[in-house]
mmCIF file of C-alpha atoms in Angstrom:
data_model
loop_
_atom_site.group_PDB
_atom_site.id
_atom_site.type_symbol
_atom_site.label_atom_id
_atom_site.label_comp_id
_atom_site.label_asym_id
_atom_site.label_seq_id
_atom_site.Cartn_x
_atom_site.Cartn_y
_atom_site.Cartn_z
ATOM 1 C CA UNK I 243 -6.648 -57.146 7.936
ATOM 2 C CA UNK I 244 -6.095 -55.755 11.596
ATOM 3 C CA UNK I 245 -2.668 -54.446 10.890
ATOM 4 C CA UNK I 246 -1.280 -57.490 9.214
ATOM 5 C CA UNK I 247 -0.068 -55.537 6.002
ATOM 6 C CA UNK I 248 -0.495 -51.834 4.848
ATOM 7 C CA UNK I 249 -0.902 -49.713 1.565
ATOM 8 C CA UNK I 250 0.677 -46.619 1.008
ATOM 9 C CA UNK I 251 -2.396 -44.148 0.001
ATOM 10 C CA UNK I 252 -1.035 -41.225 -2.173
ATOM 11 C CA UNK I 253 -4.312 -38.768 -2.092
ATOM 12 C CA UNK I 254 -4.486 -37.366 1.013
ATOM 13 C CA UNK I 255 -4.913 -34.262 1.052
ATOM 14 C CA UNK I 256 -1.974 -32.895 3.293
ATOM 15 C CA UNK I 257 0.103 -30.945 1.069
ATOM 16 C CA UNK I 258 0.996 -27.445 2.609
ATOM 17 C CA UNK I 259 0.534 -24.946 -0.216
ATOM 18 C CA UNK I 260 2.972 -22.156 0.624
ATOM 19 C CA UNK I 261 1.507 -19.828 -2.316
ATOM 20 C CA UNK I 262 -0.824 -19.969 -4.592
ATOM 21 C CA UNK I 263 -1.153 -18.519 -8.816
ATOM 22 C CA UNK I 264 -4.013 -18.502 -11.368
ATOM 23 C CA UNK I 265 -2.901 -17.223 -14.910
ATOM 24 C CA UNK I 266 -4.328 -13.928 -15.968
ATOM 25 C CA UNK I 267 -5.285 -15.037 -19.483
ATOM 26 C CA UNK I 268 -6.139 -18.650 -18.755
ATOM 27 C CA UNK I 269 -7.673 -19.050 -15.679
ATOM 28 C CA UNK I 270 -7.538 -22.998 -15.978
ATOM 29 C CA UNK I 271 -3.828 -22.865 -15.656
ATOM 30 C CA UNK I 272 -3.209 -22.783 -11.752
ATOM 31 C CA UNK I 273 0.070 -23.027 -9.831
ATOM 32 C CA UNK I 274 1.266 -23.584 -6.357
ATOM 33 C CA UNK I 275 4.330 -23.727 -4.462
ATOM 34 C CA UNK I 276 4.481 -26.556 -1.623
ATOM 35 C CA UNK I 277 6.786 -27.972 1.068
ATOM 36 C CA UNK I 278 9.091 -30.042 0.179
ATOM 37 C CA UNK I 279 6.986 -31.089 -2.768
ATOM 38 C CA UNK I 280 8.302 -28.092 -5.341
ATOM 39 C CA UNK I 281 5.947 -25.901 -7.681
ATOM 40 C CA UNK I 282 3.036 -27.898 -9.104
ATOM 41 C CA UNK I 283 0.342 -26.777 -11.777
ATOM 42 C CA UNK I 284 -2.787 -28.213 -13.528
ATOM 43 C CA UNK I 285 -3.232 -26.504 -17.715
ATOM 44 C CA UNK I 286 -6.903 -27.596 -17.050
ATOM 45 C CA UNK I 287 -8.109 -26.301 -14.092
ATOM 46 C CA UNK I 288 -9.006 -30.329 -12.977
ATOM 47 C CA UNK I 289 -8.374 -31.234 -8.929
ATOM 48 C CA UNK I 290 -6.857 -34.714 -10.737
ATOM 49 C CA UNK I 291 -3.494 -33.349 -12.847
ATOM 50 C CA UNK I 292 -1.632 -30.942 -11.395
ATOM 51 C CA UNK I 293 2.115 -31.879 -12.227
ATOM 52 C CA UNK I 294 5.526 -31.021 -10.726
ATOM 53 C CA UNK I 295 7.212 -28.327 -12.763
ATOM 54 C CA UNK I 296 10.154 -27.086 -10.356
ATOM 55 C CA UNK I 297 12.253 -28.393 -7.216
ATOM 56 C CA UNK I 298 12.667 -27.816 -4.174
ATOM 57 C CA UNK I 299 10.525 -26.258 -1.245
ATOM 58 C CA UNK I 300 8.142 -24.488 -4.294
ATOM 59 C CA UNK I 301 7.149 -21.232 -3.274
ATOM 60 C CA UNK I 302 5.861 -17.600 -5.539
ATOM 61 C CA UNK I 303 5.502 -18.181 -9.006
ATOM 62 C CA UNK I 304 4.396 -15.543 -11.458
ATOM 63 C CA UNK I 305 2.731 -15.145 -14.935
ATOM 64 C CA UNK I 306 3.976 -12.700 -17.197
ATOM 65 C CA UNK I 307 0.179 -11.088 -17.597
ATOM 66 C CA UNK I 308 1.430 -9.940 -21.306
ATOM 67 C CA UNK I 309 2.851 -13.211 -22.182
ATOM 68 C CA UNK I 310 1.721 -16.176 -20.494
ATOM 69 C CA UNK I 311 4.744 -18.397 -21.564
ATOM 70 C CA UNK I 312 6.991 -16.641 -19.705
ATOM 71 C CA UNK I 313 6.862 -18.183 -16.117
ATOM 72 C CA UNK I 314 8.755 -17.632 -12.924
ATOM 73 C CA UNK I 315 9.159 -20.287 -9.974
ATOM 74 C CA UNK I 316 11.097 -19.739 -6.651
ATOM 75 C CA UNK I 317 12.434 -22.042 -4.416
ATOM 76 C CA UNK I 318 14.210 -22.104 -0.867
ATOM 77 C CA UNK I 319 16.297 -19.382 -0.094
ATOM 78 C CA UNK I 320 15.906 -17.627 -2.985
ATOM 79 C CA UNK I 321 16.312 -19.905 -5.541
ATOM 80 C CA UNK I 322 14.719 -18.051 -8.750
ATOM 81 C CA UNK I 323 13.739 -19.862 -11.890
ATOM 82 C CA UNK I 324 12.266 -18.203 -15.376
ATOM 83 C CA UNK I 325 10.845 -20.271 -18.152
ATOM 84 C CA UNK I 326 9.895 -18.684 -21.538
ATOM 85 C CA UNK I 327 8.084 -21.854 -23.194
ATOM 86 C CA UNK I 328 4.439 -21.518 -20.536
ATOM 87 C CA UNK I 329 6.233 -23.331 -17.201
ATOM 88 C CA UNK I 330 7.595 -27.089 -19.356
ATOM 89 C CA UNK I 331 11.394 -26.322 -18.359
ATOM 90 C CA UNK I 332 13.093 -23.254 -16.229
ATOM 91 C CA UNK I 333 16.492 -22.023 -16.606
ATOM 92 C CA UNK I 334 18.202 -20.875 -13.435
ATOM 93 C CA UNK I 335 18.172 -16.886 -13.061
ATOM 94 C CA UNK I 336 20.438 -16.007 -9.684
ATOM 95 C CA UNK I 337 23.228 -13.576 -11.558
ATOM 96 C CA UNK I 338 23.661 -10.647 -9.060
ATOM 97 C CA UNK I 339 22.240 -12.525 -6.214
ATOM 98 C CA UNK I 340 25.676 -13.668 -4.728
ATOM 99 C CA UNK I 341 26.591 -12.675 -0.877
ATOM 100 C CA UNK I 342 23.027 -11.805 -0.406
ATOM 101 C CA UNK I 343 20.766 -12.892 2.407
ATOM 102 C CA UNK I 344 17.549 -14.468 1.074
ATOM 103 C CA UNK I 345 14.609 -15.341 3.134
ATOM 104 C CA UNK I 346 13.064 -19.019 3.073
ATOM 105 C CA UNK I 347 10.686 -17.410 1.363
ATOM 106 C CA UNK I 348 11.660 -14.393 -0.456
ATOM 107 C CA UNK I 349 9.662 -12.493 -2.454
ATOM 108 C CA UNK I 350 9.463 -11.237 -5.729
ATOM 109 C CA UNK I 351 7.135 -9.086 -8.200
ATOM 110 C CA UNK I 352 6.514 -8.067 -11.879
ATOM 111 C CA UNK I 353 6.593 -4.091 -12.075
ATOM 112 C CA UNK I 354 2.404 -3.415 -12.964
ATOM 113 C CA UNK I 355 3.498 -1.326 -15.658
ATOM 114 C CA UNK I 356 6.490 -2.813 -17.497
ATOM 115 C CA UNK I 357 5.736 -6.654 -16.376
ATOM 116 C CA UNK I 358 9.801 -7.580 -17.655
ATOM 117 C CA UNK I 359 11.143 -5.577 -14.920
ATOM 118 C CA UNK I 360 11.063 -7.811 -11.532
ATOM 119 C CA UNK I 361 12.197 -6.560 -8.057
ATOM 120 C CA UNK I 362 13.254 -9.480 -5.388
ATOM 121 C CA UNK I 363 13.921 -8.879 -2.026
ATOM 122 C CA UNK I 364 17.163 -9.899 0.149
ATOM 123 C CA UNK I 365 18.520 -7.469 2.690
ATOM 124 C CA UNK I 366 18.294 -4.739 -0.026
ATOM 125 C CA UNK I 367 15.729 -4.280 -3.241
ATOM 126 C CA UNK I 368 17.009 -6.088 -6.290
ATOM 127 C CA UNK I 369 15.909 -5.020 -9.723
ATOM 128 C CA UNK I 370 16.176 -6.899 -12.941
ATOM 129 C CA UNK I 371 14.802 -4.871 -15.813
ATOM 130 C CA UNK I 372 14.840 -7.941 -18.280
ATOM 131 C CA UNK I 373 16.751 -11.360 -20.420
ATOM 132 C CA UNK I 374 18.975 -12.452 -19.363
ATOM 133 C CA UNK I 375 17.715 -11.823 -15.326
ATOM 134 C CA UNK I 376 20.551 -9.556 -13.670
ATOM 135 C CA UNK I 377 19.861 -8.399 -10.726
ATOM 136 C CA UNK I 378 20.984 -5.487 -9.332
ATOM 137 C CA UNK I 379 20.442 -3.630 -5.891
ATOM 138 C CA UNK I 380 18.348 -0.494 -5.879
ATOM 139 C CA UNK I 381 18.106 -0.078 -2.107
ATOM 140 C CA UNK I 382 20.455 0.121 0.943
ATOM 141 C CA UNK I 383 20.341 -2.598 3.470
ATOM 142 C CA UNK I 384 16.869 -1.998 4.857
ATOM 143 C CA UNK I 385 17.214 -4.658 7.943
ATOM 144 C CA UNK I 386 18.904 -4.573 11.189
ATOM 145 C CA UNK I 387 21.714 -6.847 10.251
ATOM 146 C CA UNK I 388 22.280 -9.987 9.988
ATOM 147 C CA UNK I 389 20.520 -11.673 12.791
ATOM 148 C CA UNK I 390 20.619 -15.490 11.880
ATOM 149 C CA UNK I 391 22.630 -18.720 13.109
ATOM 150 C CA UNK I 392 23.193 -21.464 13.291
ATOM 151 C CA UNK I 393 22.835 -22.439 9.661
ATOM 152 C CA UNK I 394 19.192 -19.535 9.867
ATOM 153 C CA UNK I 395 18.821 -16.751 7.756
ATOM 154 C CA UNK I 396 17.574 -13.583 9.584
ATOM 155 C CA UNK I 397 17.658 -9.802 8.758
ATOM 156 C CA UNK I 398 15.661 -10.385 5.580
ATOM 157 C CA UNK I 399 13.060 -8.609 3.095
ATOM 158 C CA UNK I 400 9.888 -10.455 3.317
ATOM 159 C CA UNK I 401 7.484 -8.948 1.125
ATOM 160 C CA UNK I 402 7.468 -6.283 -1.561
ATOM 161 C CA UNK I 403 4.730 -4.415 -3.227
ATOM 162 C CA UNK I 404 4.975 -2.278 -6.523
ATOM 163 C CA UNK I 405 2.038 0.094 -7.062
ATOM 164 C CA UNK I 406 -0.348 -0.609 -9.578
ATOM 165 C CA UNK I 407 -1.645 3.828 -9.636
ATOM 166 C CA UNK I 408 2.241 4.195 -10.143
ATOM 167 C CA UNK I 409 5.474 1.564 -10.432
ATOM 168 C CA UNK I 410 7.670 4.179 -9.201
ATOM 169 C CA UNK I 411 5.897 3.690 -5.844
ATOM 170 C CA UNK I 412 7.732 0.658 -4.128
ATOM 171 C CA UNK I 413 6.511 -1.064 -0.495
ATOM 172 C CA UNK I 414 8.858 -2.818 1.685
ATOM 173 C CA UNK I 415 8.430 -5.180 4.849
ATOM 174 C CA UNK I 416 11.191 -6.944 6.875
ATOM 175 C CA UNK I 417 11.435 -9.975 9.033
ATOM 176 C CA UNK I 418 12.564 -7.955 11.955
ATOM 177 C CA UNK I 419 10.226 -5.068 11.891
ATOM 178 C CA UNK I 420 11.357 -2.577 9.099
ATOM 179 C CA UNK I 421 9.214 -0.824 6.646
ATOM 180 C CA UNK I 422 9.593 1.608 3.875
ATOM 181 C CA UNK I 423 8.873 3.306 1.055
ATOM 182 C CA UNK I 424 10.504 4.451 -2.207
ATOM 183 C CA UNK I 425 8.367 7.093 -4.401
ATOM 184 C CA UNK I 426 11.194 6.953 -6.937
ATOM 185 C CA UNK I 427 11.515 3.827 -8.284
ATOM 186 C CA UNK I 428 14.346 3.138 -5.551
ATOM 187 C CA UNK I 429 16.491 6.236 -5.676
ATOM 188 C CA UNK I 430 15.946 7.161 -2.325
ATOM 189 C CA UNK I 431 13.812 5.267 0.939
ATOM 190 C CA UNK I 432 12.682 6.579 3.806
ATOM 191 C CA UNK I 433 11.635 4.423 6.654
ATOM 192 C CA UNK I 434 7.986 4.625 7.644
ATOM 193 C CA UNK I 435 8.094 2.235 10.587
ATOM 194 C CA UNK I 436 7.653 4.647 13.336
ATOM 195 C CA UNK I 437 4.034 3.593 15.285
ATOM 196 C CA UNK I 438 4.611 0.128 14.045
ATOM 197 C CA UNK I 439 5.072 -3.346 16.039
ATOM 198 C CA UNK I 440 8.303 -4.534 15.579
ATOM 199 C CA UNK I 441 7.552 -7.649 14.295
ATOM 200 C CA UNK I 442 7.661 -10.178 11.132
ATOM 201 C CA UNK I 443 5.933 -8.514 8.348
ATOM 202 C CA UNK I 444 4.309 -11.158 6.029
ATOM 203 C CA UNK I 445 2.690 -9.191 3.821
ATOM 204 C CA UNK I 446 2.587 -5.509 2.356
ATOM 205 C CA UNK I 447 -0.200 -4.484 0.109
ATOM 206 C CA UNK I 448 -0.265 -1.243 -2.405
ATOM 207 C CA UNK I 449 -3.805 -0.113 -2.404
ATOM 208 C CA UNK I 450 -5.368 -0.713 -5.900
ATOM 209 C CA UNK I 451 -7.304 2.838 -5.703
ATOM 210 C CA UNK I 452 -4.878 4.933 -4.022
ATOM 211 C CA UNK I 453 -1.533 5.419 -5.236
ATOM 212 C CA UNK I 454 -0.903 6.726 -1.065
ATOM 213 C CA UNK I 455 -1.956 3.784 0.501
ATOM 214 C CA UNK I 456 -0.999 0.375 1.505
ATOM 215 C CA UNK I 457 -2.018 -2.396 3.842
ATOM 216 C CA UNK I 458 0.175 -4.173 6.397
ATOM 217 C CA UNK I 459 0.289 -7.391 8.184
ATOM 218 C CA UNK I 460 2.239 -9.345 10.750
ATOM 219 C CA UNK I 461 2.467 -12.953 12.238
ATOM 220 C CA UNK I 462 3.294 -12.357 16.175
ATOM 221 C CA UNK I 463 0.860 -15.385 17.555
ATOM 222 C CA UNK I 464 3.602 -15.799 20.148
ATOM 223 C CA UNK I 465 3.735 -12.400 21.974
ATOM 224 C CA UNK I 466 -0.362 -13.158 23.583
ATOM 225 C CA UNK I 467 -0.169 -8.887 23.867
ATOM 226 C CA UNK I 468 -3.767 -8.999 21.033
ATOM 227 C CA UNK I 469 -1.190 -6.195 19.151
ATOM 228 C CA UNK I 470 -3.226 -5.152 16.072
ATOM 229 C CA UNK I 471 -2.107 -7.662 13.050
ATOM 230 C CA UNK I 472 -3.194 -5.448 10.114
ATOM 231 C CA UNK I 473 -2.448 -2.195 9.197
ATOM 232 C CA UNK I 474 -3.337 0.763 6.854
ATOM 233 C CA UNK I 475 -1.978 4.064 5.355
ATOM 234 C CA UNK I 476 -3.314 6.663 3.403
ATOM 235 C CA UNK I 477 -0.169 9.228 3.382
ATOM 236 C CA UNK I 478 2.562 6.712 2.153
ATOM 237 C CA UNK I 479 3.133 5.258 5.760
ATOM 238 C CA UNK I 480 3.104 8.951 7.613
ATOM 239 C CA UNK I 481 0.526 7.312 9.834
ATOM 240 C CA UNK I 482 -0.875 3.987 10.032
ATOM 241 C CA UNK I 483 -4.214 3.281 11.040
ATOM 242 C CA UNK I 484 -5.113 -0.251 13.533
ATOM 243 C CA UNK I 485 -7.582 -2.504 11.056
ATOM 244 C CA UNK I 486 -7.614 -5.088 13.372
ATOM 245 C CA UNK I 487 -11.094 -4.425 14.310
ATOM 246 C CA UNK I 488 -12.641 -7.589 16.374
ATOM 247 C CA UNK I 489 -10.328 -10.357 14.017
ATOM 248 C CA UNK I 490 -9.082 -12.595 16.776
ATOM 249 C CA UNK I 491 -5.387 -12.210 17.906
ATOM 250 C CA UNK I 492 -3.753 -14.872 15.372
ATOM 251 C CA UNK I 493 -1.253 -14.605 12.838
ATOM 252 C CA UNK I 494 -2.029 -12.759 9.378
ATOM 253 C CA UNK I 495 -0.336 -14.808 6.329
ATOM 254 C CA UNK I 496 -1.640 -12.873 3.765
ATOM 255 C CA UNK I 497 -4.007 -9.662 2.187
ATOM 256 C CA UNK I 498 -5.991 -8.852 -0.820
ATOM 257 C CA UNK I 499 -7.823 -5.753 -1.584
ATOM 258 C CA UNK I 500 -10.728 -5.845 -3.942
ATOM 259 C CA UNK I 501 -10.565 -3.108 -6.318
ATOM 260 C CA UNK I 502 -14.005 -2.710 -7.614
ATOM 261 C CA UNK I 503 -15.825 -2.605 -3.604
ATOM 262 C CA UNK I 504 -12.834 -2.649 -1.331
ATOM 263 C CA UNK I 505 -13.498 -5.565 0.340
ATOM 264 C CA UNK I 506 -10.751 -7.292 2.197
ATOM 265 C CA UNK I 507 -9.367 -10.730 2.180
ATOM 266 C CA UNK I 508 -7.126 -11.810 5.217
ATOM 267 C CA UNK I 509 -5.445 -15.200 5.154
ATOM 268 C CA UNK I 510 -4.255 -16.160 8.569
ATOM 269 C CA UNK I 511 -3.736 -19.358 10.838
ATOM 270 C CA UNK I 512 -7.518 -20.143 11.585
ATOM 271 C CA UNK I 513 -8.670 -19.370 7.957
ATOM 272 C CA UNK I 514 -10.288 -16.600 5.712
ATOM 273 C CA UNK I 515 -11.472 -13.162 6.697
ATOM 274 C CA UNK I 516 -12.859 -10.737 4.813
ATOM 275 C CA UNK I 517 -14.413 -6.800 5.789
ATOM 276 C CA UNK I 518 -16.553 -4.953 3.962
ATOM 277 C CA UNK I 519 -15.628 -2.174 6.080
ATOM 278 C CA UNK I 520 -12.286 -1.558 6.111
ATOM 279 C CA UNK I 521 -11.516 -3.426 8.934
ATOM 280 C CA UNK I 522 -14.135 -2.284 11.774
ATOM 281 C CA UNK I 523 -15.567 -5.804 11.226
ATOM 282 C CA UNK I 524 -14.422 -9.417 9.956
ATOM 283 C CA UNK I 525 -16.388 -12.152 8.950
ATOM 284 C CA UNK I 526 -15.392 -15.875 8.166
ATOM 285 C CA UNK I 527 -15.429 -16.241 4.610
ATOM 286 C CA UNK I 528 -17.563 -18.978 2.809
ATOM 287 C CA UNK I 529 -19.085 -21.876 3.306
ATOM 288 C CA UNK I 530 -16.791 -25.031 3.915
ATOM 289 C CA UNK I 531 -13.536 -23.711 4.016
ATOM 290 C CA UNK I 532 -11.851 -25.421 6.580
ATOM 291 C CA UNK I 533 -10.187 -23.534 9.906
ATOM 292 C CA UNK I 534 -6.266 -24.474 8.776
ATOM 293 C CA UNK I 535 -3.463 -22.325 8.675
ATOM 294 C CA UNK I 536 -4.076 -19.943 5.480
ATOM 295 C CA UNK I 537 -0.965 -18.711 3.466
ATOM 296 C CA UNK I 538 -1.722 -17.104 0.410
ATOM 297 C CA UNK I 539 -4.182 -15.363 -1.289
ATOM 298 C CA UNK I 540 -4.932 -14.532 -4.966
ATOM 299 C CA UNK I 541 -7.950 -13.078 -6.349
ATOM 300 C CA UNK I 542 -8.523 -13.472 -10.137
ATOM 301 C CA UNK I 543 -10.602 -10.292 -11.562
ATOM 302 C CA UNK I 544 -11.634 -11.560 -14.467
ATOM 303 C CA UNK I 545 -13.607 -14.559 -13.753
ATOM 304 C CA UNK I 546 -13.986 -13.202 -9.948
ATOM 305 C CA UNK I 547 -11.914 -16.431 -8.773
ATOM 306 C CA UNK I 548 -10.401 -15.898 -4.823
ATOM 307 C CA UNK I 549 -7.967 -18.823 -4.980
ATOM 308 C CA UNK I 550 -6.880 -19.762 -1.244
ATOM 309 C CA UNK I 551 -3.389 -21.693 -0.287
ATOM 310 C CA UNK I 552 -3.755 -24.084 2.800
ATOM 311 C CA UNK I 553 -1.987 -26.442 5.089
ATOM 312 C CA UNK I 554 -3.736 -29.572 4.085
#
């Protein structure tokens, strides 16, 4: 009625889905973590009921792959939930986390192997090894200090990855550059940055067929110096090999590794990528998949699902 009155439309689609989950044993149950709009889930795998299930700015949540009732959910800061009745209520989980510095968006994994042992990243490597969730350090501070301010947290762990070939293998990225290694389930570190840009790490990636290797990438749109955004080692981080190949120079959210053909999945700010060839080559992925700012990336083996998290 040219402006006269308006409706408020609820359906657009312009939620930004910070991360992105599908249950191991029931692929229909999928989860996401938004902005501002907490950690949502459908039990049906419909596009027409997910529901709110924890607050906040939503971000990881995890399936216990031996026990799909037990549920984690993360919010801002660090903010770590665990629910042991399939995701329906969350108890709060944060003992041992006091005086640390927690990313926005910190991250946390299930150990492969032994999937009630979880390791959480602030300026050091915390380890809970089960109920009630304690967490304890297992690493020194791995940043350069804290560099936040004015109310901004900086000097952060930003992503973690425990080997699937062998949990005692532990990878390590930082917000302002840092990365390392532990090959003893976090008794000792050594930094394997050298070569490196010193830059945020978003995302570190154990391979799934080589308990040696891992893949690395970084954000950096605002440096214009076409720096390499994704990395590769085959000698736990001794050297690390450019993968950039001819992937424009944008941002790189997040990686997956297939482990049956070794295909790669890159989520970055103009979309999907994926090589078939370790990196000498990327492609656009699919057909229809909007060019928006990709975050997250998880690829469901079973059913061969590649669930993608977007802005909008």
């Amino acid at each position: 009625d040219t402006g006269e009155s308006f409706s408020k439309w609820e359906n657009l689609p312009i939620t930004q889905f910070y991360t992105c989950e599908i249950d191991y044993h029931d692929p229909s149950r999928r989860y996401g973590g938004t902005q501002d709009n907490g950690t949502n889930r459908t039990v049906t795998g419909n596009l027409d009921d997910w529901q709110w299930i924890y607050g906040g700015d939503g971000f990881r949540v995890r399936v216990d792959p031996m026990d799909q009732n037990i549920v984690y959910a993360t919010s801002q800061f660090g903010g770590f939930g665990k629910s042991t009745n399939g995701g329906d209520f969350f108890n709060g989980a944060f003992d041992g986390l006091g005086g640390t510095r927690r990313n926005w968006y910190t991250p946390y994994q299930l150990d492969p192997a032994i999937p009630e042992r979880l390791y959480l990243g602030t300026e050091r490597v915390m380890r809970s090894d089960g109920d009630p969730v304690l967490w304890v350090p297992i690493s020194p501070d791995l940043t350069n200090g804290n560099g936040g301010s004015n109310g901004l947290v900086y000097g952060t762990i930003t992503s973690l990855s425990v080997s699937a070939l062998d949990n005692e293998i532990i990878w390590v990225g930082t917000d302002d550059g840092n990365v390392w290694i532990s090959i003893n389930a976090g008794d000792s570190w050594s930094s394997i940055s050298t070569g490196l840009p010193q830059r945020w790490v978003t995302s570190i990636t154990a391979d799934p067929n080589d308990p040696a290797g891992a893949y690395l990438t970084f954000s950096g749109f605002r440096y214009g110096t076409n720096m390499s955004h994704v990395y590769k080692t085959e000698d736990f981080g001794a050297s690390w090999q450019n993968i950039n190949g001819d992937l424009p120079d944008i941002p790189v959210n997040d990686l997956v590794v297939h482990p049956d053909n070794c295909i790669l999945f890159l989520a970055t700010d103009i979309g999907v990528f994926f090589s078939e060839n370790t990196g000498v080559n990327w492609e656009v992925l699919g057909t229809g998949l909007p060019p928006v700012v990709t975050t997250d990336l998880t690829l469901h083996l079973p059913t061969q699902t590649l669930a993608v998290g977007t802005y909008g």
